[in-house]
């Protein structure tokens, strides 16, 4: 059992070393073994050695005057519907003339910051947070405190950078108002880092003015979230995540997410998800949401840590023909039955006009609140449950979701052009889009090209023959490119493609993004006995281009006849040559 009184959620991306600088000054002195604290025990949370699973809610209590006035009512309503943990913002940097939100201005007024300037703290806001914690305790609620924000709504990273003398990280010209490359300086700039550490220390070491308990000693505090939806560049790819899209979108990002959360100073795993139209996600039905949850549970289980869904939500209109109530029901039931340790939603509020809000002040969201209450009872009834055995197999669920197609080998649409060469060889030419089967995280194509992103494969079939022949070598050629994430710099992207000829591994190629003026044709030559014997007997031969889950670069396959901009008569089709 991990005896930790302050739980840390890694809402960072490859920022472990960069963010965790904040905790060293106080973590070593934390009290241990105290009764009543939430602790971790493998895939579960426990309180006094008893399992603790929960339905939780983000609560609108900190920033708007009306929300603050109704804070006691909001927390009371949360407790009445079975909520056990509430997520509260314990950060806010700058004033009305500093960094501003890029949208939803009414929801994020800049009038109640924790800190107006590097040396100007707002004690009144800390006192109000004292009141929130005291009120939560009165209602039997635990509180997750979020210590910083990547986004501009509360000032966040870009305000820290302004204070450090770095301007331009907040820029409306960029998606979601942030120049990511400048914003990344937060992790390396000593002044920004110091300012962040000061805030963390001030929160953790604070003595509550209402009850006299230091925050670090208060069992009401469920955990400390280092930053909301932090982003970070790596040497492999760039990020352009939408607000609310925290976790991983692909097998490549899954690997990075696991590395972040595997850090010994991180106690549990965190995911946010909103089913919306987005180029990065494909959760388009409650069934797909079930698969999404299973995959994230399996990822957390692979590093033996609890999983919390820190945010989930949608508008009152629902999505893809399913009502908001349908989605909430699927979310909470699947989370409960799949062993999620905690499932929270966005956002419990008295304001019926708030985007994605679930309001208790009118009857509009009665069905949603009923789903939440039912989910809370289900979580309680399954308090001792762990994830199903199928989700505990570390060799499964390595890929978030895949799309599949297949055709019969005799289908006219998959037959190649066959050219008998004068020197006795046979050349088979395939249009890229006549693959007999494919499986990738996303798929697409057209005449002359086919693409699949992430992990997967495309397979082609060399047809059988009636005659036998001697075969010395098989040569495979294809014009292959990576499928870059929508937010990646092409110069950073590679993909590792392995060729399998009738199941025989013929080696891999690390394929970079090419210069359009110099197309890269990948070529494999094999003299392996098994595929040669098969061809010699006139039997069909499968040709598979695969990005395997264990590859070092997982950025898909784009097979095309020629680079974009080239004339078709310069085409180098996908070829299989039998010599």
Short mmCIF file of C-alpha atoms in Angstrom, two decimals, residues 9-10 261 266-271 300 305-309:
data_model
loop_
_atom_site.label_atom_id
_atom_site.label_comp_id
_atom_site.label_asym_id
_atom_site.label_seq_id
_atom_site.Cartn_x
_atom_site.Cartn_y
_atom_site.Cartn_z
CA UNK A 9 -2.29 13.83 -10.48
CA UNK A 10 -0.01 14.15 -13.49
CA UNK A 261 2.23 8.77 -15.03
CA UNK A 266 2.68 10.72 -9.39
CA UNK A 267 0.01 8.81 -7.50
CA UNK A 268 -2.78 8.38 -10.02
CA UNK A 269 -3.60 8.76 -13.70
CA UNK A 270 -5.86 11.43 -15.15
CA UNK A 271 -7.91 11.62 -18.36
CA UNK A 300 -3.39 2.86 -16.09
CA UNK A 305 -2.10 3.10 -10.68
CA UNK A 306 -5.71 4.25 -10.20
CA UNK A 307 -7.43 6.08 -13.04
CA UNK A 308 -9.57 9.18 -12.60
CA UNK A 309 -11.61 10.78 -15.36
#
